[in-house]
Amino acid sequence: VNRLNNLSYCEHIHACNPCGEQMLPDNGDCNLGHTNLAVMVDRPFEPDTQFNFAKLERAARIMVRLLDNVLDITQWPTEEQAEEARQKRRIGLGFTGLASALQQLGIPYGSEQAVKFTRTLAKTQAVAAYKESCRLAKERGAFPLFDAGKFCAAPFVQKLDRNFKTIDGIRQHGIRNGVLLSVAPTGTTSLVVGNVSSGIEPVFAHRYRRKVRGGSGEMEQEYSVYDYGYLKYCEKFGLDPEHAERALPMPLGFVIADQLTVEQHLQMAAAAQE
């Protein structure tokens, strides 16, 4: 973790949070935001469907600016946290709805094609984020602890440069954020934006029942919940979501979590981690 950290020259990381999603130094901030891949598919479920990478790049650029602004308006619980954020301007841009996007593209989650697609979109978002942070540095200044020689020698920055020639801009203008990327589970976020699949995870189920605790503390309500891609498919073809799953064979991309091998889970995570 420390060897691959962009900021290894000015911090040492001892631990991650309990879920393993966020590697942070003392007083580090967990400033996370996500692009929603589920709404970036053109002509979903059609033979000529394709993913809109231009839309992803634009969303990633906007999110970098949003998360950078968050650092400035946050009322930090302690001065130590505020100073840590000011000095390094750490943000964590990730994505959600990966499996929902794969459904619409007709690509089975965990397949070789899905692994390749995940690798491509993660690269696309990473490059867009670093380039936008470089633009921000030109406008607002680099993060205070930026050291051009040491930062540009970081393994991840070197890897980006080999493929996408990012270092010249960073050397010239600096970069606004010391760390930029973090793919979090996005449990609540995914529900808020239409029950899309969480983070890089597969779809849990096409439909299920959810219980809601009421003011009395008891589970007062129970209702059906539909996966984003499944519901979108049913709406597109005029199907009843309560029965379509059982009445018809689902399209190729409709894979759920318990149909996957451990190796398929790991390969998808590894593709995003690159």
PDB file of C-alpha atoms in Angstrom, residues 49 97 122 128 190-191 197 223 238 241 253 271:
ATOM      1  CA  THR A  49     -25.961  -0.848 -27.704  1.00  0.00           C
ATOM      2  CA  GLY A  97     -23.684   0.743 -11.335  1.00  0.00           C
ATOM      3  CA  ALA A 122     -11.520   2.300 -14.900  1.00  0.00           C
ATOM      4  CA  ALA A 128      -9.992  11.951 -16.887  1.00  0.00           C
ATOM      5  CA  SER A 190     -26.803   3.062  -5.283  1.00  0.00           C
ATOM      6  CA  LEU A 191     -30.247   2.882  -3.659  1.00  0.00           C
ATOM      7  CA  SER A 197     -25.743  -2.257  -8.591  1.00  0.00           C
ATOM      8  CA  TYR A 223     -42.422  -3.887  -0.261  1.00  0.00           C
ATOM      9  CA  GLY A 238     -43.822  -4.112 -21.411  1.00  0.00           C
ATOM     10  CA  PRO A 241     -41.581  -7.052 -13.026  1.00  0.00           C
ATOM     11  CA  GLY A 253     -26.210 -10.047 -19.273  1.00  0.00           C
ATOM     12  CA  ALA A 271      -9.522  -5.198 -13.152  1.00  0.00           C
TER      13      ALA A 271
END
